[in-house]
């Protein structure tokens, strides 16, 4: 029925989450930071689905559904912030966005 | 090595390669290239979700991530019209040092997981048997509209707030009326 063990999926999920973390912490471009956040969320989704498959319980997939909706909302607001930042500073470089106001 | 192992390895390697291409500076310097690499990762993850019998979630992954989110990203990248000097330049900052430390710490964590934590999950026969309907619209929709009804409705409210918030944040302030 299922040939690949669940632990392999979990290791892949942790790997994707780690790659996304490094991207969020190291990149300066706001757009790439948002993409790295998406990678982190996808890693978490994969882990939830692996556990749902392991326990044979489809409720975890409902949780993934909600995580996806939250991720879509986060991207919409984040890209709106990127546009506002670009209008204000002339770039999406996070190192230049040092002021809260003005 | 059955076909499932082969498909898993292809999809896993491709998704990790796409994620690395987003994050690492030589590839991800151009945001549009990073968006294409992210599309590869999303598509491969949808395939992995099918392997986990989560068919509805896999379709949603394609629709929401590979469709809507990627269109948003590419649209914003083209709309911002970044100049070449905005994309160039690579400095060693404190955050990058923190990022490397985080990478090392996560690698250690993965190693610990490999050695000890996953001993209960590496046995295929330990996974619960599933019915044919597992991961279909019927089972997932039923739990969404019964057990998770309140989070489901809260999600719709969140999406409304996100739409209004995005419009307010991104509106043109020097444009007068709007």
PDB file of C-alpha atoms in Angstrom:
ATOM      1  CA  UNK A   1       0.000   0.000   0.000  1.00  0.00           C
ATOM      2  CA  UNK A   2       2.687   2.472   1.016  1.00  0.00           C
ATOM      3  CA  UNK A   3       6.295   1.802   0.111  1.00  0.00           C
ATOM      4  CA  UNK A   4       8.120   4.948   1.194  1.00  0.00           C
ATOM      5  CA  UNK A   5       8.402   5.265   4.996  1.00  0.00           C
ATOM      6  CA  UNK A   6       6.943   8.338   6.683  1.00  0.00           C
ATOM      7  CA  UNK A   7      10.339   9.247   8.148  1.00  0.00           C
ATOM      8  CA  UNK A   8      11.665  10.057   4.659  1.00  0.00           C
ATOM      9  CA  UNK A   9       8.913  12.596   4.154  1.00  0.00           C
ATOM     10  CA  UNK A  10       9.673  14.090   7.575  1.00  0.00           C
ATOM     11  CA  UNK A  11      13.373  14.440   6.745  1.00  0.00           C
ATOM     12  CA  UNK A  12      12.466  16.136   3.458  1.00  0.00           C
ATOM     13  CA  UNK A  13      10.095  18.476   5.331  1.00  0.00           C
ATOM     14  CA  UNK A  14      12.793  19.435   7.837  1.00  0.00           C
ATOM     15  CA  UNK A  15      15.238  20.023   4.984  1.00  0.00           C
ATOM     16  CA  UNK A  16      12.833  22.353   3.181  1.00  0.00           C
ATOM     17  CA  UNK A  17      12.077  24.191   6.428  1.00  0.00           C
ATOM     18  CA  UNK A  18      15.807  24.655   7.055  1.00  0.00           C
ATOM     19  CA  UNK A  19      16.453  25.951   3.543  1.00  0.00           C
ATOM     20  CA  UNK A  20      13.589  28.413   3.959  1.00  0.00           C
ATOM     21  CA  UNK A  21      14.932  29.549   7.331  1.00  0.00           C
ATOM     22  CA  UNK A  22      18.351  30.257   5.858  1.00  0.00           C
ATOM     23  CA  UNK A  23      16.705  32.223   3.052  1.00  0.00           C
ATOM     24  CA  UNK A  24      14.635  34.330   5.442  1.00  0.00           C
ATOM     25  CA  UNK A  25      17.648  35.104   7.602  1.00  0.00           C
ATOM     26  CA  UNK A  26      20.244  35.756   4.914  1.00  0.00           C
ATOM     27  CA  UNK A  27      18.561  37.363   1.902  1.00  0.00           C
ATOM     28  CA  UNK A  28      18.086  41.120   1.619  1.00  0.00           C
ATOM     29  CA  UNK A  29      15.502  41.189  -1.156  1.00  0.00           C
ATOM     30  CA  UNK A  30      12.007  41.315   0.359  1.00  0.00           C
ATOM     31  CA  UNK A  31      10.529  39.288  -2.513  1.00  0.00           C
ATOM     32  CA  UNK A  32      13.014  36.442  -1.998  1.00  0.00           C
ATOM     33  CA  UNK A  33      12.370  36.557   1.762  1.00  0.00           C
ATOM     34  CA  UNK A  34       8.656  36.060   1.070  1.00  0.00           C
ATOM     35  CA  UNK A  35       9.445  33.141  -1.251  1.00  0.00           C
ATOM     36  CA  UNK A  36      11.597  31.563   1.468  1.00  0.00           C
ATOM     37  CA  UNK A  37       8.677  31.925   3.883  1.00  0.00           C
ATOM     38  CA  UNK A  38       6.546  30.003   1.386  1.00  0.00           C
ATOM     39  CA  UNK A  39       9.160  27.222   1.309  1.00  0.00           C
ATOM     40  CA  UNK A  40       9.030  27.024   5.124  1.00  0.00           C
ATOM     41  CA  UNK A  41       5.224  26.794   5.096  1.00  0.00           C
ATOM     42  CA  UNK A  42       5.335  24.102   2.432  1.00  0.00           C
ATOM     43  CA  UNK A  43       7.763  22.057   4.507  1.00  0.00           C
ATOM     44  CA  UNK A  44       5.393  22.252   7.463  1.00  0.00           C
ATOM     45  CA  UNK A  45       2.472  21.253   5.232  1.00  0.00           C
ATOM     46  CA  UNK A  46       4.388  18.204   4.034  1.00  0.00           C
ATOM     47  CA  UNK A  47       5.112  17.177   7.639  1.00  0.00           C
ATOM     48  CA  UNK A  48       1.437  17.534   8.599  1.00  0.00           C
ATOM     49  CA  UNK A  49       0.397  15.421   5.606  1.00  0.00           C
ATOM     50  CA  UNK A  50       3.006  12.767   6.439  1.00  0.00           C
ATOM     51  CA  UNK A  51       1.685  12.481   9.990  1.00  0.00           C
ATOM     52  CA  UNK A  52      -1.913  12.428   8.721  1.00  0.00           C
ATOM     53  CA  UNK A  53      -1.008   9.530   6.416  1.00  0.00           C
ATOM     54  CA  UNK A  54       0.834   7.757   9.215  1.00  0.00           C
ATOM     55  CA  UNK A  55      -2.189   7.870  11.510  1.00  0.00           C
ATOM     56  CA  UNK A  56      -4.684   7.302   8.700  1.00  0.00           C
ATOM     57  CA  UNK A  57      -6.601  10.392   9.801  1.00  0.00           C
ATOM     58  CA  UNK A  58      -7.782  12.872   7.176  1.00  0.00           C
ATOM     59  CA  UNK A  59      -8.254  15.674   9.704  1.00  0.00           C
ATOM     60  CA  UNK A  60      -4.642  16.725   9.199  1.00  0.00           C
ATOM     61  CA  UNK A  61      -5.504  17.545   5.593  1.00  0.00           C
ATOM     62  CA  UNK A  62      -8.133  20.001   6.821  1.00  0.00           C
ATOM     63  CA  UNK A  63      -5.384  21.669   8.853  1.00  0.00           C
ATOM     64  CA  UNK A  64      -3.218  21.886   5.711  1.00  0.00           C
ATOM     65  CA  UNK A  65      -6.140  23.516   3.913  1.00  0.00           C
ATOM     66  CA  UNK A  66      -6.245  26.247   6.561  1.00  0.00           C
ATOM     67  CA  UNK A  67      -2.462  26.697   6.494  1.00  0.00           C
ATOM     68  CA  UNK A  68      -2.676  27.226   2.709  1.00  0.00           C
ATOM     69  CA  UNK A  69      -5.323  29.931   3.134  1.00  0.00           C
ATOM     70  CA  UNK A  70      -3.211  31.690   5.763  1.00  0.00           C
ATOM     71  CA  UNK A  71      -0.172  31.482   3.448  1.00  0.00           C
ATOM     72  CA  UNK A  72      -2.132  33.021   0.579  1.00  0.00           C
ATOM     73  CA  UNK A  73      -3.270  35.876   2.818  1.00  0.00           C
ATOM     74  CA  UNK A  74       0.294  36.374   4.017  1.00  0.00           C
ATOM     75  CA  UNK A  75       1.607  36.576   0.448  1.00  0.00           C
ATOM     76  CA  UNK A  76      -1.065  39.095  -0.556  1.00  0.00           C
ATOM     77  CA  UNK A  77      -0.297  41.425   2.349  1.00  0.00           C
ATOM     78  CA  UNK A  78       3.469  40.862   2.065  1.00  0.00           C
ATOM     79  CA  UNK A  79       3.555  41.761  -1.620  1.00  0.00           C
ATOM     80  CA  UNK A  80       1.415  44.830  -0.919  1.00  0.00           C
ATOM     81  CA  UNK A  81       4.014  45.806   1.675  1.00  0.00           C
ATOM     82  CA  UNK A  82       6.744  45.219  -0.929  1.00  0.00           C
ATOM     83  CA  UNK A  83       4.992  47.589  -3.337  1.00  0.00           C
ATOM     84  CA  UNK A  84       4.577  50.204  -0.590  1.00  0.00           C
ATOM     85  CA  UNK A  85       8.239  49.817   0.379  1.00  0.00           C
ATOM     86  CA  UNK A  86       9.334  50.186  -3.238  1.00  0.00           C
ATOM     87  CA  UNK A  87       7.287  53.357  -3.649  1.00  0.00           C
ATOM     88  CA  UNK A  88       8.774  54.747  -0.467  1.00  0.00           C
ATOM     89  CA  UNK A  89      12.433  53.740  -0.655  1.00  0.00           C
ATOM     90  CA  UNK A  90      12.891  53.039  -4.354  1.00  0.00           C
ATOM     91  CA  UNK A  91      14.019  49.463  -3.740  1.00  0.00           C
ATOM     92  CA  UNK A  92      12.955  46.302  -1.961  1.00  0.00           C
ATOM     93  CA  UNK A  93      16.261  46.023  -0.094  1.00  0.00           C
ATOM     94  CA  UNK A  94      15.452  45.232   3.511  1.00  0.00           C
ATOM     95  CA  UNK A  95      18.722  46.748   4.759  1.00  0.00           C
ATOM     96  CA  UNK A  96      17.576  50.141   3.507  1.00  0.00           C
ATOM     97  CA  UNK A  97      14.227  49.942   5.279  1.00  0.00           C
ATOM     98  CA  UNK A  98      15.513  51.093   8.633  1.00  0.00           C
ATOM     99  CA  UNK A  99      12.966  53.741   9.571  1.00  0.00           C
ATOM    100  CA  UNK A 100       9.562  53.084  11.030  1.00  0.00           C
ATOM    101  CA  UNK A 101       8.208  56.415   9.788  1.00  0.00           C
ATOM    102  CA  UNK A 102       9.194  59.175   7.398  1.00  0.00           C
TER     103      UNK A 102
ATOM    104  CA  UNK B   1      13.225  -0.282  -5.354  1.00  0.00           C
ATOM    105  CA  UNK B   2       9.656   0.020  -6.434  1.00  0.00           C
ATOM    106  CA  UNK B   3       8.256   2.738  -8.657  1.00  0.00           C
ATOM    107  CA  UNK B   4       7.103   4.696  -5.606  1.00  0.00           C
ATOM    108  CA  UNK B   5      10.684   4.999  -4.345  1.00  0.00           C
ATOM    109  CA  UNK B   6      11.878   6.208  -7.744  1.00  0.00           C
ATOM    110  CA  UNK B   7       9.118   8.828  -7.971  1.00  0.00           C
ATOM    111  CA  UNK B   8       9.768   9.919  -4.377  1.00  0.00           C
ATOM    112  CA  UNK B   9      13.469  10.427  -4.997  1.00  0.00           C
ATOM    113  CA  UNK B  10      12.942  12.359  -8.224  1.00  0.00           C
ATOM    114  CA  UNK B  11      10.374  14.665  -6.617  1.00  0.00           C
ATOM    115  CA  UNK B  12      12.346  15.104  -3.386  1.00  0.00           C
ATOM    116  CA  UNK B  13      15.609  15.970  -5.124  1.00  0.00           C
ATOM    117  CA  UNK B  14      13.866  18.346  -7.534  1.00  0.00           C
ATOM    118  CA  UNK B  15      11.980  20.119  -4.731  1.00  0.00           C
ATOM    119  CA  UNK B  16      15.121  20.580  -2.625  1.00  0.00           C
ATOM    120  CA  UNK B  17      17.042  21.781  -5.693  1.00  0.00           C
ATOM    121  CA  UNK B  18      14.306  24.306  -6.463  1.00  0.00           C
ATOM    122  CA  UNK B  19      14.302  25.548  -2.867  1.00  0.00           C
ATOM    123  CA  UNK B  20      18.099  25.907  -2.911  1.00  0.00           C
ATOM    124  CA  UNK B  21      17.887  27.829  -6.186  1.00  0.00           C
ATOM    125  CA  UNK B  22      15.489  30.275  -4.518  1.00  0.00           C
ATOM    126  CA  UNK B  23      17.657  30.805  -1.456  1.00  0.00           C
ATOM    127  CA  UNK B  24      21.243  30.727  -2.735  1.00  0.00           C
ATOM    128  CA  UNK B  25      22.460  34.095  -4.068  1.00  0.00           C
ATOM    129  CA  UNK B  26      23.925  33.057  -7.477  1.00  0.00           C
ATOM    130  CA  UNK B  27      20.569  31.723  -8.667  1.00  0.00           C
ATOM    131  CA  UNK B  28      18.093  33.731  -6.639  1.00  0.00           C
ATOM    132  CA  UNK B  29      19.621  37.114  -7.427  1.00  0.00           C
ATOM    133  CA  UNK B  30      17.049  37.750 -10.121  1.00  0.00           C
ATOM    134  CA  UNK B  31      13.636  37.513  -8.380  1.00  0.00           C
ATOM    135  CA  UNK B  32      12.010  36.184 -11.546  1.00  0.00           C
ATOM    136  CA  UNK B  33      14.443  33.260 -11.689  1.00  0.00           C
ATOM    137  CA  UNK B  34      13.742  32.631  -8.002  1.00  0.00           C
ATOM    138  CA  UNK B  35      10.001  32.607  -8.769  1.00  0.00           C
ATOM    139  CA  UNK B  36      10.482  29.980 -11.487  1.00  0.00           C
ATOM    140  CA  UNK B  37      12.571  27.835  -9.112  1.00  0.00           C
ATOM    141  CA  UNK B  38       9.831  28.197  -6.496  1.00  0.00           C
ATOM    142  CA  UNK B  39       7.308  26.985  -9.066  1.00  0.00           C
ATOM    143  CA  UNK B  40       9.377  23.800  -9.514  1.00  0.00           C
ATOM    144  CA  UNK B  41       9.369  23.246  -5.742  1.00  0.00           C
ATOM    145  CA  UNK B  42       5.598  23.740  -5.476  1.00  0.00           C
ATOM    146  CA  UNK B  43       4.865  21.366  -8.344  1.00  0.00           C
ATOM    147  CA  UNK B  44       7.137  18.635  -6.973  1.00  0.00           C
ATOM    148  CA  UNK B  45       5.552  19.004  -3.525  1.00  0.00           C
ATOM    149  CA  UNK B  46       2.135  18.506  -5.124  1.00  0.00           C
ATOM    150  CA  UNK B  47       3.441  15.202  -6.513  1.00  0.00           C
ATOM    151  CA  UNK B  48       4.691  14.196  -3.066  1.00  0.00           C
ATOM    152  CA  UNK B  49       1.249  14.989  -1.642  1.00  0.00           C
ATOM    153  CA  UNK B  50      -0.267  12.582  -4.153  1.00  0.00           C
ATOM    154  CA  UNK B  51       2.180   9.935  -2.914  1.00  0.00           C
ATOM    155  CA  UNK B  52       0.837  10.613   0.605  1.00  0.00           C
ATOM    156  CA  UNK B  53      -2.740   9.971  -0.651  1.00  0.00           C
ATOM    157  CA  UNK B  54      -3.695  13.627  -0.155  1.00  0.00           C
ATOM    158  CA  UNK B  55      -5.268  14.137  -3.563  1.00  0.00           C
ATOM    159  CA  UNK B  56      -7.473  17.133  -2.749  1.00  0.00           C
ATOM    160  CA  UNK B  57      -4.596  18.957  -1.060  1.00  0.00           C
ATOM    161  CA  UNK B  58      -2.354  18.237  -4.061  1.00  0.00           C
ATOM    162  CA  UNK B  59      -4.893  19.810  -6.424  1.00  0.00           C
ATOM    163  CA  UNK B  60      -5.209  22.780  -4.080  1.00  0.00           C
ATOM    164  CA  UNK B  61      -1.415  23.079  -3.965  1.00  0.00           C
ATOM    165  CA  UNK B  62      -1.337  23.428  -7.752  1.00  0.00           C
ATOM    166  CA  UNK B  63      -4.286  25.843  -7.802  1.00  0.00           C
ATOM    167  CA  UNK B  64      -3.277  28.061  -4.890  1.00  0.00           C
ATOM    168  CA  UNK B  65       0.525  27.989  -4.917  1.00  0.00           C
ATOM    169  CA  UNK B  66       1.533  27.217  -8.493  1.00  0.00           C
ATOM    170  CA  UNK B  67      -1.415  29.271  -9.742  1.00  0.00           C
ATOM    171  CA  UNK B  68      -2.409  32.222  -7.598  1.00  0.00           C
ATOM    172  CA  UNK B  69       0.696  32.793  -5.471  1.00  0.00           C
ATOM    173  CA  UNK B  70       3.106  32.474  -8.391  1.00  0.00           C
ATOM    174  CA  UNK B  71       1.036  34.859 -10.521  1.00  0.00           C
ATOM    175  CA  UNK B  72       1.134  37.353  -7.636  1.00  0.00           C
ATOM    176  CA  UNK B  73       4.906  37.008  -7.326  1.00  0.00           C
ATOM    177  CA  UNK B  74       5.673  37.374 -11.027  1.00  0.00           C
ATOM    178  CA  UNK B  75       3.179  40.247 -11.318  1.00  0.00           C
ATOM    179  CA  UNK B  76       4.849  42.153  -8.485  1.00  0.00           C
ATOM    180  CA  UNK B  77       8.356  41.410  -9.803  1.00  0.00           C
ATOM    181  CA  UNK B  78       7.419  42.852 -13.201  1.00  0.00           C
ATOM    182  CA  UNK B  79       5.494  45.750 -11.673  1.00  0.00           C
ATOM    183  CA  UNK B  80       8.416  46.841  -9.483  1.00  0.00           C
ATOM    184  CA  UNK B  81      10.723  46.897 -12.516  1.00  0.00           C
ATOM    185  CA  UNK B  82      13.891  46.486 -10.457  1.00  0.00           C
ATOM    186  CA  UNK B  83      17.052  47.955 -11.868  1.00  0.00           C
ATOM    187  CA  UNK B  84      20.236  45.983 -12.222  1.00  0.00           C
ATOM    188  CA  UNK B  85      21.963  47.711  -9.300  1.00  0.00           C
ATOM    189  CA  UNK B  86      19.066  46.797  -7.033  1.00  0.00           C
ATOM    190  CA  UNK B  87      19.761  43.137  -7.624  1.00  0.00           C
ATOM    191  CA  UNK B  88      23.553  43.217  -7.506  1.00  0.00           C
ATOM    192  CA  UNK B  89      25.727  43.390  -4.429  1.00  0.00           C
ATOM    193  CA  UNK B  90      26.399  40.785  -1.800  1.00  0.00           C
ATOM    194  CA  UNK B  91      27.594  41.703   1.653  1.00  0.00           C
ATOM    195  CA  UNK B  92      28.513  39.660   4.690  1.00  0.00           C
ATOM    196  CA  UNK B  93      26.180  40.896   7.395  1.00  0.00           C
ATOM    197  CA  UNK B  94      25.370  39.760  10.898  1.00  0.00           C
ATOM    198  CA  UNK B  95      22.138  38.212   9.625  1.00  0.00           C
ATOM    199  CA  UNK B  96      24.064  36.056   7.184  1.00  0.00           C
ATOM    200  CA  UNK B  97      26.263  34.779   9.985  1.00  0.00           C
ATOM    201  CA  UNK B  98      23.096  34.014  11.964  1.00  0.00           C
ATOM    202  CA  UNK B  99      21.710  32.221   8.903  1.00  0.00           C
ATOM    203  CA  UNK B 100      24.781  30.016   8.579  1.00  0.00           C
ATOM    204  CA  UNK B 101      24.581  29.195  12.294  1.00  0.00           C
ATOM    205  CA  UNK B 102      20.905  28.328  11.827  1.00  0.00           C
ATOM    206  CA  UNK B 103      21.841  26.060   8.907  1.00  0.00           C
ATOM    207  CA  UNK B 104      24.408  24.218  11.002  1.00  0.00           C
ATOM    208  CA  UNK B 105      21.960  23.889  13.915  1.00  0.00           C
ATOM    209  CA  UNK B 106      19.254  22.546  11.629  1.00  0.00           C
ATOM    210  CA  UNK B 107      21.681  20.056  10.091  1.00  0.00           C
ATOM    211  CA  UNK B 108      22.515  18.803  13.577  1.00  0.00           C
ATOM    212  CA  UNK B 109      18.803  18.538  14.318  1.00  0.00           C
ATOM    213  CA  UNK B 110      18.247  16.534  11.128  1.00  0.00           C
ATOM    214  CA  UNK B 111      21.046  14.208  12.188  1.00  0.00           C
ATOM    215  CA  UNK B 112      19.517  13.730  15.630  1.00  0.00           C
ATOM    216  CA  UNK B 113      16.155  13.018  14.017  1.00  0.00           C
ATOM    217  CA  UNK B 114      17.766  10.473  11.730  1.00  0.00           C
ATOM    218  CA  UNK B 115      19.452   8.646  14.563  1.00  0.00           C
ATOM    219  CA  UNK B 116      16.831   8.613  17.294  1.00  0.00           C
ATOM    220  CA  UNK B 117      13.582  10.426  16.704  1.00  0.00           C
ATOM    221  CA  UNK B 118      12.309   8.615  13.650  1.00  0.00           C
ATOM    222  CA  UNK B 119      12.633   5.070  14.913  1.00  0.00           C
ATOM    223  CA  UNK B 120       8.848   4.725  15.139  1.00  0.00           C
ATOM    224  CA  UNK B 121       8.188   6.109  11.672  1.00  0.00           C
ATOM    225  CA  UNK B 122      10.629   4.207   9.481  1.00  0.00           C
ATOM    226  CA  UNK B 123       8.532   1.065   9.458  1.00  0.00           C
ATOM    227  CA  UNK B 124       6.026   1.071   6.627  1.00  0.00           C
ATOM    228  CA  UNK B 125       3.776  -1.488   8.269  1.00  0.00           C
ATOM    229  CA  UNK B 126       3.430   0.819  11.312  1.00  0.00           C
ATOM    230  CA  UNK B 127       1.405   3.280   9.231  1.00  0.00           C
ATOM    231  CA  UNK B 128      -2.333   2.921   9.579  1.00  0.00           C
ATOM    232  CA  UNK B 129      -4.255   1.368   6.689  1.00  0.00           C
ATOM    233  CA  UNK B 130      -6.424   3.798   4.731  1.00  0.00           C
ATOM    234  CA  UNK B 131      -9.574   3.513   2.691  1.00  0.00           C
ATOM    235  CA  UNK B 132      -9.900   4.493  -0.934  1.00  0.00           C
ATOM    236  CA  UNK B 133     -11.654   7.706   0.037  1.00  0.00           C
ATOM    237  CA  UNK B 134      -8.737   8.941   2.163  1.00  0.00           C
ATOM    238  CA  UNK B 135      -7.765  12.434   1.064  1.00  0.00           C
ATOM    239  CA  UNK B 136     -10.747  12.873  -1.187  1.00  0.00           C
ATOM    240  CA  UNK B 137     -13.140  15.782  -1.223  1.00  0.00           C
ATOM    241  CA  UNK B 138     -15.718  13.910   0.854  1.00  0.00           C
ATOM    242  CA  UNK B 139     -13.566  13.109   3.895  1.00  0.00           C
ATOM    243  CA  UNK B 140     -11.624  16.372   3.977  1.00  0.00           C
ATOM    244  CA  UNK B 141     -14.735  18.456   3.359  1.00  0.00           C
ATOM    245  CA  UNK B 142     -16.635  16.647   6.080  1.00  0.00           C
ATOM    246  CA  UNK B 143     -13.984  17.351   8.702  1.00  0.00           C
ATOM    247  CA  UNK B 144     -13.705  20.959   7.482  1.00  0.00           C
ATOM    248  CA  UNK B 145     -17.428  21.551   7.926  1.00  0.00           C
ATOM    249  CA  UNK B 146     -17.841  19.687  11.218  1.00  0.00           C
ATOM    250  CA  UNK B 147     -14.769  19.524  13.450  1.00  0.00           C
ATOM    251  CA  UNK B 148     -12.996  22.502  11.913  1.00  0.00           C
ATOM    252  CA  UNK B 149     -16.022  24.667  11.165  1.00  0.00           C
ATOM    253  CA  UNK B 150     -14.920  27.608  13.326  1.00  0.00           C
ATOM    254  CA  UNK B 151     -11.343  27.759  11.909  1.00  0.00           C
ATOM    255  CA  UNK B 152     -12.839  27.378   8.414  1.00  0.00           C
ATOM    256  CA  UNK B 153     -15.101  30.389   8.877  1.00  0.00           C
ATOM    257  CA  UNK B 154     -12.292  32.322  10.556  1.00  0.00           C
ATOM    258  CA  UNK B 155     -10.182  31.599   7.456  1.00  0.00           C
ATOM    259  CA  UNK B 156     -12.778  33.225   5.213  1.00  0.00           C
ATOM    260  CA  UNK B 157     -12.749  36.270   7.481  1.00  0.00           C
ATOM    261  CA  UNK B 158      -8.936  36.284   7.350  1.00  0.00           C
ATOM    262  CA  UNK B 159      -8.989  36.270   3.543  1.00  0.00           C
ATOM    263  CA  UNK B 160     -11.384  39.226   3.534  1.00  0.00           C
ATOM    264  CA  UNK B 161      -9.115  41.117   5.940  1.00  0.00           C
ATOM    265  CA  UNK B 162      -6.110  40.269   3.738  1.00  0.00           C
ATOM    266  CA  UNK B 163      -7.840  41.625   0.613  1.00  0.00           C
ATOM    267  CA  UNK B 164      -8.789  44.898   2.302  1.00  0.00           C
ATOM    268  CA  UNK B 165      -5.419  45.185   4.027  1.00  0.00           C
ATOM    269  CA  UNK B 166      -3.476  44.597   0.793  1.00  0.00           C
ATOM    270  CA  UNK B 167      -5.547  47.248  -1.007  1.00  0.00           C
ATOM    271  CA  UNK B 168      -4.993  49.782   1.767  1.00  0.00           C
ATOM    272  CA  UNK B 169      -1.267  49.118   2.134  1.00  0.00           C
ATOM    273  CA  UNK B 170      -0.525  49.172  -1.592  1.00  0.00           C
ATOM    274  CA  UNK B 171      -2.689  52.125  -2.573  1.00  0.00           C
ATOM    275  CA  UNK B 172      -1.051  55.192  -4.070  1.00  0.00           C
ATOM    276  CA  UNK B 173      -0.948  57.917  -1.451  1.00  0.00           C
ATOM    277  CA  UNK B 174      -0.072  60.829  -3.764  1.00  0.00           C
ATOM    278  CA  UNK B 175      -2.855  59.943  -6.156  1.00  0.00           C
ATOM    279  CA  UNK B 176      -5.500  62.172  -4.586  1.00  0.00           C
ATOM    280  CA  UNK B 177      -8.915  60.606  -4.184  1.00  0.00           C
ATOM    281  CA  UNK B 178      -8.009  56.921  -4.050  1.00  0.00           C
TER     282      UNK B 178
END
